[in-house]
PDB file of C-alpha atoms in Angstrom:
ATOM      1  CA  VAL A1229     -23.642  21.943  16.097  1.00  0.00           C
ATOM      2  CA  ARG A1230     -20.040  22.978  16.727  1.00  0.00           C
ATOM      3  CA  VAL A1231     -17.645  20.377  15.421  1.00  0.00           C
ATOM      4  CA  CYS A1232     -14.476  21.353  17.301  1.00  0.00           C
ATOM      5  CA  SER A1233     -14.142  20.603  21.004  1.00  0.00           C
ATOM      6  CA  ALA A1234     -11.469  23.296  21.301  1.00  0.00           C
ATOM      7  CA  GLN A1235     -14.188  25.926  20.746  1.00  0.00           C
ATOM      8  CA  CYS A1236     -16.469  24.846  23.596  1.00  0.00           C
ATOM      9  CA  ASN A1237     -16.223  23.579  27.151  1.00  0.00           C
ATOM     10  CA  ALA A1238     -16.789  19.985  28.256  1.00  0.00           C
ATOM     11  CA  ALA A1239     -20.448  20.484  29.129  1.00  0.00           C
ATOM     12  CA  GLU A1240     -21.227  22.130  25.779  1.00  0.00           C
ATOM     13  CA  TRP A1241     -19.375  19.419  23.904  1.00  0.00           C
ATOM     14  CA  SER A1242     -21.159  16.581  25.747  1.00  0.00           C
ATOM     15  CA  GLY A1243     -24.503  18.246  25.141  1.00  0.00           C
ATOM     16  CA  ALA A1244     -23.775  18.696  21.462  1.00  0.00           C
ATOM     17  CA  MET A1245     -22.774  15.055  21.095  1.00  0.00           C
ATOM     18  CA  ALA A1246     -25.906  13.863  22.913  1.00  0.00           C
ATOM     19  CA  ALA A1247     -28.073  16.016  20.649  1.00  0.00           C
ATOM     20  CA  LEU A1248     -26.698  14.218  17.602  1.00  0.00           C
ATOM     21  CA  THR A1249     -28.413  10.996  18.623  1.00  0.00           C
ATOM     22  CA  GLY A1250     -31.664  12.382  17.234  1.00  0.00           C
ATOM     23  CA  PHE A1251     -30.206  13.180  13.821  1.00  0.00           C
ATOM     24  CA  PRO A1252     -30.609  10.876  10.790  1.00  0.00           C
ATOM     25  CA  TYR A1253     -27.795   8.341  10.404  1.00  0.00           C
ATOM     26  CA  GLY A1254     -26.465   9.883   7.193  1.00  0.00           C
ATOM     27  CA  VAL A1255     -26.234  13.336   8.785  1.00  0.00           C
ATOM     28  CA  VAL A1256     -24.397  11.995  11.839  1.00  0.00           C
ATOM     29  CA  GLU A1257     -21.975  10.085   9.589  1.00  0.00           C
ATOM     30  CA  ALA A1258     -21.264  13.242   7.560  1.00  0.00           C
ATOM     31  CA  ILE A1259     -20.568  15.209  10.752  1.00  0.00           C
ATOM     32  CA  ALA A1260     -18.202  12.484  12.001  1.00  0.00           C
ATOM     33  CA  GLU A1261     -16.182  12.721   8.793  1.00  0.00           C
ATOM     34  CA  HIS A1262     -15.346  16.349   9.648  1.00  0.00           C
ATOM     35  CA  LEU A1263     -14.187  15.646  13.210  1.00  0.00           C
ATOM     36  CA  GLY A1264     -10.576  15.332  14.233  1.00  0.00           C
ATOM     37  CA  VAL A1265      -9.295  12.159  15.885  1.00  0.00           C
ATOM     38  CA  HIS A1266      -9.448  13.652  19.391  1.00  0.00           C
ATOM     39  CA  ASP A1267     -13.042  14.806  18.838  1.00  0.00           C
ATOM     40  CA  LEU A1268     -14.087  11.343  17.684  1.00  0.00           C
ATOM     41  CA  LEU A1269     -13.424   9.965  21.182  1.00  0.00           C
ATOM     42  CA  PRO A1270     -16.231  11.843  22.988  1.00  0.00           C
ATOM     43  CA  PHE A1271     -18.355  11.456  19.859  1.00  0.00           C
ATOM     44  CA  GLY A1272     -18.026   7.671  19.993  1.00  0.00           C
ATOM     45  CA  ALA A1273     -18.707   7.549  23.734  1.00  0.00           C
ATOM     46  CA  THR A1274     -22.199   9.032  23.306  1.00  0.00           C
ATOM     47  CA  SER A1275     -23.945   5.809  22.331  1.00  0.00           C
ATOM     48  CA  LEU A1276     -23.283   2.403  20.786  1.00  0.00           C
ATOM     49  CA  GLU A1277     -24.405   3.654  17.387  1.00  0.00           C
ATOM     50  CA  MET A1278     -22.068   6.643  17.642  1.00  0.00           C
ATOM     51  CA  HIS A1279     -19.258   4.272  18.643  1.00  0.00           C
ATOM     52  CA  TRP A1280     -19.575   2.262  15.433  1.00  0.00           C
ATOM     53  CA  ILE A1281     -19.765   5.437  13.321  1.00  0.00           C
ATOM     54  CA  ALA A1282     -16.665   6.844  15.046  1.00  0.00           C
ATOM     55  CA  ALA A1283     -14.740   3.570  14.615  1.00  0.00           C
ATOM     56  CA  LYS A1284     -15.641   3.329  10.924  1.00  0.00           C
ATOM     57  CA  THR A1285     -14.723   6.984  10.345  1.00  0.00           C
ATOM     58  CA  ALA A1286     -11.379   6.607  12.128  1.00  0.00           C
ATOM     59  CA  SER A1287     -10.551   3.445  10.169  1.00  0.00           C
ATOM     60  CA  ASP A1288     -11.488   5.018   6.819  1.00  0.00           C
ATOM     61  CA  THR A1289      -9.354   8.071   7.647  1.00  0.00           C
ATOM     62  CA  ALA A1290      -6.363   5.909   8.600  1.00  0.00           C
ATOM     63  CA  LYS A1291      -6.653   3.795   5.445  1.00  0.00           C
ATOM     64  CA  TYR A1292      -6.785   6.922   3.291  1.00  0.00           C
ATOM     65  CA  ALA A1293      -3.881   8.639   5.068  1.00  0.00           C
ATOM     66  CA  PHE A1294      -1.724   5.496   4.962  1.00  0.00           C
ATOM     67  CA  ASP A1295      -2.745   4.040   1.627  1.00  0.00           C
ATOM     68  CA  GLY A1296       0.060   1.639   0.752  1.00  0.00           C
ATOM     69  CA  VAL A1297       0.767   0.648   4.377  1.00  0.00           C
ATOM     70  CA  LEU A1298      -0.310  -2.768   5.632  1.00  0.00           C
ATOM     71  CA  PRO A1299      -0.087  -3.422   9.402  1.00  0.00           C
ATOM     72  CA  ALA A1300       1.296  -6.854  10.300  1.00  0.00           C
ATOM     73  CA  ALA A1301      -1.259  -9.613  10.707  1.00  0.00           C
ATOM     74  CA  TYR A1302       0.110 -10.545  14.149  1.00  0.00           C
ATOM     75  CA  ILE A1303      -0.859  -7.206  15.736  1.00  0.00           C
ATOM     76  CA  ARG A1304      -3.398  -8.042  18.422  1.00  0.00           C
ATOM     77  CA  LEU A1305      -5.079  -6.347  21.367  1.00  0.00           C
ATOM     78  CA  GLY A1306      -4.922  -9.192  23.856  1.00  0.00           C
ATOM     79  CA  PRO A1307      -7.038 -12.040  22.478  1.00  0.00           C
ATOM     80  CA  ARG A1308      -8.989  -9.700  20.181  1.00  0.00           C
ATOM     81  CA  GLU A1309      -8.218  -8.272  16.780  1.00  0.00           C
ATOM     82  CA  PRO A1310      -8.134  -4.455  17.083  1.00  0.00           C
ATOM     83  CA  PRO A1311     -10.114  -2.196  14.715  1.00  0.00           C
ATOM     84  CA  ASP A1312      -8.298  -0.985  11.621  1.00  0.00           C
ATOM     85  CA  TRP A1313      -7.542   2.507  12.951  1.00  0.00           C
ATOM     86  CA  LEU A1314      -5.942   1.040  16.069  1.00  0.00           C
ATOM     87  CA  LYS A1315      -3.886  -1.415  13.987  1.00  0.00           C
ATOM     88  CA  PHE A1316      -2.314   1.523  12.151  1.00  0.00           C
ATOM     89  CA  LEU A1317      -1.685   3.338  15.433  1.00  0.00           C
ATOM     90  CA  MET A1318      -0.062   0.285  17.026  1.00  0.00           C
ATOM     91  CA  ALA A1319       2.017  -0.597  13.942  1.00  0.00           C
ATOM     92  CA  LEU A1320       3.369   2.896  13.241  1.00  0.00           C
ATOM     93  CA  GLN A1321       4.150   4.076  16.753  1.00  0.00           C
ATOM     94  CA  PRO A1322       7.870   4.635  17.537  1.00  0.00           C
ATOM     95  CA  ARG A1323       9.604   1.587  18.979  1.00  0.00           C
ATOM     96  CA  CYS A1324      13.001   0.343  20.092  1.00  0.00           C
ATOM     97  CA  LEU A1325      14.112  -2.672  18.065  1.00  0.00           C
ATOM     98  CA  VAL A1326      17.234  -3.423  20.066  1.00  0.00           C
ATOM     99  CA  ARG A1327      19.107  -1.841  22.962  1.00  0.00           C
ATOM    100  CA  GLY A1328      21.824  -3.126  25.267  1.00  0.00           C
ATOM    101  CA  ASN A1329      25.429  -4.241  25.619  1.00  0.00           C
ATOM    102  CA  ARG A1330      26.382  -7.859  25.009  1.00  0.00           C
ATOM    103  CA  LYS A1331      29.476  -9.872  24.343  1.00  0.00           C
ATOM    104  CA  VAL A1332      27.561 -11.887  21.756  1.00  0.00           C
ATOM    105  CA  TRP A1333      24.375 -10.796  19.970  1.00  0.00           C
ATOM    106  CA  PRO A1334      22.369 -13.323  17.977  1.00  0.00           C
ATOM    107  CA  ASP A1335      22.461 -12.919  14.212  1.00  0.00           C
ATOM    108  CA  GLN A1336      19.018 -11.669  13.284  1.00  0.00           C
ATOM    109  CA  THR A1337      16.739  -9.763  10.931  1.00  0.00           C
ATOM    110  CA  ARG A1338      14.079  -7.903  12.911  1.00  0.00           C
ATOM    111  CA  PRO A1339      11.189  -6.341  10.946  1.00  0.00           C
ATOM    112  CA  LEU A1340       8.921  -3.460  11.824  1.00  0.00           C
ATOM    113  CA  PRO A1341       5.267  -4.509  12.170  1.00  0.00           C
ATOM    114  CA  PHE A1342       4.108  -3.120   8.834  1.00  0.00           C
ATOM    115  CA  VAL A1343       4.573  -3.638   5.101  1.00  0.00           C
ATOM    116  CA  LEU A1344       5.046  -0.841   2.543  1.00  0.00           C
ATOM    117  CA  ASP A1345       3.962  -0.647  -1.078  1.00  0.00           C
ATOM    118  CA  THR A1346       7.102   0.410  -2.957  1.00  0.00           C
ATOM    119  CA  THR A1347       5.249   2.866  -5.173  1.00  0.00           C
ATOM    120  CA  GLY A1348       5.615   5.236  -2.217  1.00  0.00           C
ATOM    121  CA  PRO A1349       6.784   7.766  -1.483  1.00  0.00           C
ATOM    122  CA  TRP A1350       7.731   6.611   2.033  1.00  0.00           C
ATOM    123  CA  PHE A1351      10.601   7.714   4.238  1.00  0.00           C
ATOM    124  CA  VAL A1352      11.390   5.414   7.171  1.00  0.00           C
ATOM    125  CA  GLU A1353      13.421   7.153   9.886  1.00  0.00           C
ATOM    126  CA  PHE A1354      15.644   5.434  12.451  1.00  0.00           C
ATOM    127  CA  LYS A1355      18.132   6.312  15.167  1.00  0.00           C
ATOM    128  CA  LEU A1356      21.157   4.044  15.487  1.00  0.00           C
ATOM    129  CA  ALA A1357      24.163   3.884  17.792  1.00  0.00           C
ATOM    130  CA  ALA A1358      27.020   1.419  18.164  1.00  0.00           C
ATOM    131  CA  ALA A1359      29.897   1.463  20.665  1.00  0.00           C
ATOM    132  CA  GLY A1360      32.602  -0.937  21.796  1.00  0.00           C
ATOM    133  CA  ALA A1361      31.891  -2.829  18.577  1.00  0.00           C
ATOM    134  CA  PRO A1362      34.921  -4.430  16.862  1.00  0.00           C
ATOM    135  CA  ASN A1363      32.841  -6.223  14.191  1.00  0.00           C
ATOM    136  CA  GLY A1364      30.964  -3.324  12.604  1.00  0.00           C
ATOM    137  CA  THR A1365      27.506  -1.958  13.374  1.00  0.00           C
ATOM    138  CA  PRO A1366      23.867  -3.017  13.191  1.00  0.00           C
ATOM    139  CA  THR A1367      22.327  -2.132   9.832  1.00  0.00           C
ATOM    140  CA  ILE A1368      18.951  -0.872   8.605  1.00  0.00           C
ATOM    141  CA  GLY A1369      17.149  -1.750   5.411  1.00  0.00           C
ATOM    142  CA  LEU A1370      14.333  -3.880   4.070  1.00  0.00           C
ATOM    143  CA  ILE A1371      13.360  -7.306   2.826  1.00  0.00           C
ATOM    144  CA  ASP A1372      10.810  -8.656   0.394  1.00  0.00           C
ATOM    145  CA  ALA A1373       7.501  -8.818   2.268  1.00  0.00           C
ATOM    146  CA  GLY A1374       6.938 -12.267   0.794  1.00  0.00           C
ATOM    147  CA  CYS A1375       9.458 -13.814   3.214  1.00  0.00           C
ATOM    148  CA  PRO A1376       8.112 -16.691   5.330  1.00  0.00           C
ATOM    149  CA  ASP A1377       6.633 -15.822   8.709  1.00  0.00           C
ATOM    150  CA  THR A1378       8.933 -14.574  11.438  1.00  0.00           C
ATOM    151  CA  THR A1379       9.629 -16.543  14.587  1.00  0.00           C
ATOM    152  CA  SER A1380       8.863 -15.244  18.074  1.00  0.00           C
ATOM    153  CA  GLY A1381      11.713 -15.168  20.527  1.00  0.00           C
ATOM    154  CA  GLU A1382      13.741 -12.998  22.833  1.00  0.00           C
ATOM    155  CA  GLY A1383      13.069  -9.346  22.024  1.00  0.00           C
ATOM    156  CA  GLY A1384      10.151  -9.998  19.677  1.00  0.00           C
ATOM    157  CA  ARG A1385       9.585 -11.312  16.169  1.00  0.00           C
ATOM    158  CA  HIS A1386      12.569 -11.885  13.894  1.00  0.00           C
ATOM    159  CA  TRP A1387      14.211 -14.132  11.334  1.00  0.00           C
ATOM    160  CA  PRO A1388      17.359 -15.965  12.439  1.00  0.00           C
ATOM    161  CA  GLY A1389      20.436 -14.643  10.657  1.00  0.00           C
ATOM    162  CA  ASP A1390      21.164 -11.465   8.725  1.00  0.00           C
ATOM    163  CA  LEU A1391      19.197 -12.005   5.498  1.00  0.00           C
ATOM    164  CA  SER A1392      21.095  -9.248   3.675  1.00  0.00           C
ATOM    165  CA  ARG A1393      24.367 -11.212   4.091  1.00  0.00           C
ATOM    166  CA  ARG A1394      23.301 -14.578   2.758  1.00  0.00           C
ATOM    167  CA  GLY A1395      21.629 -15.873  -0.369  1.00  0.00           C
ATOM    168  CA  THR A1396      17.933 -16.522   0.238  1.00  0.00           C
ATOM    169  CA  GLU A1397      14.759 -16.971  -1.760  1.00  0.00           C
ATOM    170  CA  ARG A1398      13.864 -13.322  -1.103  1.00  0.00           C
ATOM    171  CA  PHE A1399      15.452  -9.951  -1.760  1.00  0.00           C
ATOM    172  CA  ALA A1400      17.103  -8.170   1.197  1.00  0.00           C
ATOM    173  CA  ILE A1401      19.261  -5.033   1.412  1.00  0.00           C
ATOM    174  CA  SER A1402      20.832  -3.147   4.313  1.00  0.00           C
ATOM    175  CA  LEU A1403      22.989  -0.112   5.117  1.00  0.00           C
ATOM    176  CA  ALA A1404      25.713   0.470   7.719  1.00  0.00           C
ATOM    177  CA  PRO A1405      25.157   4.221   8.201  1.00  0.00           C
ATOM    178  CA  TYR A1406      28.506   4.994   9.858  1.00  0.00           C
ATOM    179  CA  ASP A1407      30.493   4.360   6.653  1.00  0.00           C
ATOM    180  CA  GLY A1408      27.860   3.857   3.932  1.00  0.00           C
ATOM    181  CA  THR A1409      28.450   0.150   3.276  1.00  0.00           C
ATOM    182  CA  VAL A1410      25.452  -1.449   1.512  1.00  0.00           C
ATOM    183  CA  LEU A1411      24.834  -5.209   1.478  1.00  0.00           C
ATOM    184  CA  ALA A1412      22.289  -7.022  -0.692  1.00  0.00           C
ATOM    185  CA  ALA A1413      21.123 -10.576  -1.306  1.00  0.00           C
ATOM    186  CA  ARG A1414      18.973 -11.474  -4.297  1.00  0.00           C
ATOM    187  CA  PRO A1415      16.764 -14.543  -4.796  1.00  0.00           C
ATOM    188  CA  GLY A1416      18.417 -17.435  -6.577  1.00  0.00           C
ATOM    189  CA  SER A1417      21.928 -16.032  -6.150  1.00  0.00           C
ATOM    190  CA  PRO A1418      24.427 -17.973  -3.996  1.00  0.00           C
ATOM    191  CA  THR A1419      26.600 -14.862  -3.604  1.00  0.00           C
ATOM    192  CA  ARG A1420      25.914 -11.548  -1.935  1.00  0.00           C
ATOM    193  CA  CYS A1421      26.595  -8.072  -3.282  1.00  0.00           C
ATOM    194  CA  ARG A1422      28.384  -5.243  -1.538  1.00  0.00           C
ATOM    195  CA  ALA A1423      29.003  -1.573  -2.356  1.00  0.00           C
ATOM    196  CA  ARG A1424      29.957   1.549  -0.440  1.00  0.00           C
ATOM    197  CA  LEU A1425      28.312   4.922  -0.883  1.00  0.00           C
ATOM    198  CA  ARG A1426      30.397   8.034  -1.351  1.00  0.00           C
ATOM    199  CA  TRP A1427      30.009   8.955   2.292  1.00  0.00           C
ATOM    200  CA  GLU A1428      32.685   9.984   4.731  1.00  0.00           C
ATOM    201  CA  LYS A1429      32.900   7.740   7.761  1.00  0.00           C
ATOM    202  CA  ILE A1430      31.245   9.309  10.793  1.00  0.00           C
ATOM    203  CA  GLY A1431      32.363   8.290  14.257  1.00  0.00           C
ATOM    204  CA  ASP A1432      34.074   5.118  15.348  1.00  0.00           C
ATOM    205  CA  GLU A1433      31.932   2.191  16.473  1.00  0.00           C
ATOM    206  CA  GLN A1434      34.865   0.830  18.479  1.00  0.00           C
ATOM    207  CA  ARG A1435      34.853   3.807  20.859  1.00  0.00           C
ATOM    208  CA  LYS A1436      33.385   3.361  24.321  1.00  0.00           C
ATOM    209  CA  TRP A1437      30.432   5.602  23.507  1.00  0.00           C
ATOM    210  CA  ASN A1438      28.723   7.184  20.506  1.00  0.00           C
ATOM    211  CA  GLY A1439      25.528   9.212  20.466  1.00  0.00           C
ATOM    212  CA  PRO A1440      22.644   8.006  18.294  1.00  0.00           C
ATOM    213  CA  MET A1441      22.730   8.911  14.600  1.00  0.00           C
ATOM    214  CA  SER A1442      19.615   9.723  12.557  1.00  0.00           C
ATOM    215  CA  CYS A1443      19.352   7.679   9.373  1.00  0.00           C
ATOM    216  CA  GLY A1444      16.712   6.183   7.126  1.00  0.00           C
ATOM    217  CA  PHE A1445      15.671   5.398   3.584  1.00  0.00           C
ATOM    218  CA  LEU A1446      13.332   6.669   0.884  1.00  0.00           C
ATOM    219  CA  ILE A1447      11.141   4.315  -1.155  1.00  0.00           C
ATOM    220  CA  GLU A1448       9.592   5.806  -4.290  1.00  0.00           C
ATOM    221  CA  ASN A1449       8.562   4.268  -7.633  1.00  0.00           C
ATOM    222  CA  ARG A1450      10.212   0.982  -6.586  1.00  0.00           C
ATOM    223  CA  LYS A1451      13.547   2.758  -6.062  1.00  0.00           C
ATOM    224  CA  LEU A1452      15.576   2.855  -2.845  1.00  0.00           C
ATOM    225  CA  LYS A1453      17.843   5.604  -1.551  1.00  0.00           C
ATOM    226  CA  PHE A1454      19.490   5.787   1.878  1.00  0.00           C
ATOM    227  CA  PHE A1455      19.877   8.945   3.989  1.00  0.00           C
ATOM    228  CA  ARG A1456      21.679   9.961   7.178  1.00  0.00           C
ATOM    229  CA  VAL A1457      22.453  13.083   9.205  1.00  0.00           C
ATOM    230  CA  GLY A1458      26.060  14.066   8.507  1.00  0.00           C
ATOM    231  CA  GLY A1459      28.710  15.593  10.712  1.00  0.00           C
ATOM    232  CA  GLY A1460      27.295  19.086  10.133  1.00  0.00           C
ATOM    233  CA  GLY A1461      23.905  18.096  11.547  1.00  0.00           C
ATOM    234  CA  ALA A1462      22.052  18.165   8.198  1.00  0.00           C
ATOM    235  CA  TRP A1463      20.445  15.309   6.276  1.00  0.00           C
ATOM    236  CA  HIS A1464      22.087  14.078   3.088  1.00  0.00           C
ATOM    237  CA  SER A1465      21.258  11.247   0.716  1.00  0.00           C
ATOM    238  CA  GLY A1466      23.287   8.734  -1.222  1.00  0.00           C
ATOM    239  CA  GLU A1467      23.166   7.151  -4.651  1.00  0.00           C
ATOM    240  CA  THR A1468      20.066   5.164  -5.612  1.00  0.00           C
ATOM    241  CA  VAL A1469      20.993   1.602  -4.625  1.00  0.00           C
ATOM    242  CA  CYS A1470      18.059  -0.286  -6.154  1.00  0.00           C
ATOM    243  CA  GLU A1471      15.658   0.497  -8.996  1.00  0.00           C
ATOM    244  CA  ASP A1472      13.538  -2.665  -9.028  1.00  0.00           C
ATOM    245  CA  LEU A1473      12.337  -3.274  -5.486  1.00  0.00           C
ATOM    246  CA  PRO A1474       9.726  -5.964  -4.847  1.00  0.00           C
ATOM    247  CA  LYS A1475       6.149  -4.635  -4.871  1.00  0.00           C
ATOM    248  CA  GLN A1476       5.920  -4.861  -1.081  1.00  0.00           C
ATOM    249  CA  VAL A1477       8.715  -4.697   1.489  1.00  0.00           C
ATOM    250  CA  SER A1478       9.188  -4.870   5.254  1.00  0.00           C
ATOM    251  CA  PRO A1479      11.557  -2.328   6.894  1.00  0.00           C
ATOM    252  CA  CYS A1480      14.082  -4.121   9.104  1.00  0.00           C
ATOM    253  CA  MET A1481      17.055  -3.974  11.439  1.00  0.00           C
ATOM    254  CA  PHE A1482      19.881  -6.487  10.809  1.00  0.00           C
ATOM    255  CA  MET A1483      22.665  -7.903  12.998  1.00  0.00           C
ATOM    256  CA  SER A1484      25.567 -10.192  12.096  1.00  0.00           C
ATOM    257  CA  SER A1485      28.409 -11.329  14.380  1.00  0.00           C
ATOM    258  CA  TYR A1486      27.770  -8.250  16.461  1.00  0.00           C
ATOM    259  CA  VAL A1487      29.567  -7.512  19.732  1.00  0.00           C
ATOM    260  CA  GLY A1488      29.164  -4.443  21.962  1.00  0.00           C
ATOM    261  CA  PHE A1489      26.540  -1.793  22.671  1.00  0.00           C
ATOM    262  CA  ALA A1490      23.688  -1.435  20.186  1.00  0.00           C
ATOM    263  CA  LEU A1491      20.717   0.890  19.895  1.00  0.00           C
ATOM    264  CA  VAL A1492      18.302   0.841  16.971  1.00  0.00           C
ATOM    265  CA  GLN A1493      15.055   2.807  17.216  1.00  0.00           C
ATOM    266  CA  TYR A1494      12.312   3.238  14.661  1.00  0.00           C
ATOM    267  CA  VAL A1495      11.305   6.917  14.820  1.00  0.00           C
ATOM    268  CA  CYS A1496       8.594   7.595  12.244  1.00  0.00           C
ATOM    269  CA  LEU A1497       7.124   6.873   8.818  1.00  0.00           C
ATOM    270  CA  TRP A1498       6.967   9.997   6.648  1.00  0.00           C
ATOM    271  CA  LYS A1499       5.268  10.690   3.316  1.00  0.00           C
ATOM    272  CA  SER A1500       8.130  12.908   2.167  1.00  0.00           C
ATOM    273  CA  LEU A1501      11.916  12.881   2.334  1.00  0.00           C
ATOM    274  CA  PRO A1502      13.844  15.058   4.820  1.00  0.00           C
ATOM    275  CA  GLU A1503      15.052  18.474   3.724  1.00  0.00           C
ATOM    276  CA  THR A1504      18.560  18.468   2.264  1.00  0.00           C
ATOM    277  CA  CYS A1505      20.834  21.130   0.751  1.00  0.00           C
ATOM    278  CA  PRO A1506      20.877  20.381  -3.020  1.00  0.00           C
ATOM    279  CA  HIS A1507      24.392  21.788  -3.451  1.00  0.00           C
ATOM    280  CA  CYS A1508      25.845  19.830  -0.524  1.00  0.00           C
ATOM    281  CA  ASP A1509      23.860  16.686  -1.331  1.00  0.00           C
ATOM    282  CA  ALA A1510      25.463  16.420  -4.765  1.00  0.00           C
ATOM    283  CA  ASN A1511      28.790  15.656  -3.052  1.00  0.00           C
ATOM    284  CA  PHE A1512      27.419  12.397  -1.638  1.00  0.00           C
ATOM    285  CA  GLN A1513      26.093  10.865  -4.858  1.00  0.00           C
ATOM    286  CA  GLY A1514      27.775   7.938  -6.579  1.00  0.00           C
ATOM    287  CA  PHE A1515      29.726   5.045  -5.090  1.00  0.00           C
ATOM    288  CA  ALA A1516      33.120   5.030  -3.400  1.00  0.00           C
ATOM    289  CA  GLU A1517      33.180   1.283  -4.119  1.00  0.00           C
ATOM    290  CA  PRO A1518      30.877  -0.107  -6.872  1.00  0.00           C
ATOM    291  CA  TRP A1519      28.715  -3.177  -6.504  1.00  0.00           C
ATOM    292  CA  ASP A1520      30.702  -6.398  -6.342  1.00  0.00           C
ATOM    293  CA  SER A1521      29.973 -10.006  -5.405  1.00  0.00           C
ATOM    294  CA  TRP A1522      31.400 -11.539  -2.272  1.00  0.00           C
ATOM    295  CA  ASN A1523      31.019 -14.926  -0.567  1.00  0.00           C
TER     296      ASN A1523
END
């Protein structure tokens, strides 16, 4: 039996899948494990038994490929709970977290619908733009996944307020990628911490228009490092900003006292960091302003 639909026409592929119904269960399961995702669709449509084998195979493959990723519990397919493979697909697909122009945006912390084990490595990529914004920019970062449940409201699930700018019971940290300002709030601390990476400021959020900037962060061995695409069009990193992350975190977008146009898009979750020039990247390490407390 050919196991790649690209090597045969539709009739041959349908016939091959139908022929599998007479094979022992263990043999059919072994064949399914060697099929690609697209080939599992016609495989699972052959019969009810094949459907369950295809669903189990797809879920096992997704769990293996994304070991350390936990889709949010609120992901649903209408009134039903989707199978595991579909949960991963729904949670990890690109999405727009916020877009529009307002005189007043609500203060908020908006998470992506998945949780990451901080052993990693994971690279979470975003695109961000701000314009006509006199009070700074939206920020990207993460919070301790042990935070209480989000609330549903306009634009989707979120926590009221920017949790990286106020003392809470959970850890939160965020980056303003235009100038490299990092904000952090730790549990049990009434004050917040602020630092600025040794990054040159890119663009001016107060201009009438700015194109979207690529940015993101790397999580590995419970350490956190932010990245962005610089003025030359290449990725560069910054200093490690945290070395003791919580065991599980939720990637987020943050807003505080924001006015103007905002665009924050989640692009992709990668298993490796973006390519950087090691000689150029060394220029961006360290802090322009060290960590300090502020009220």
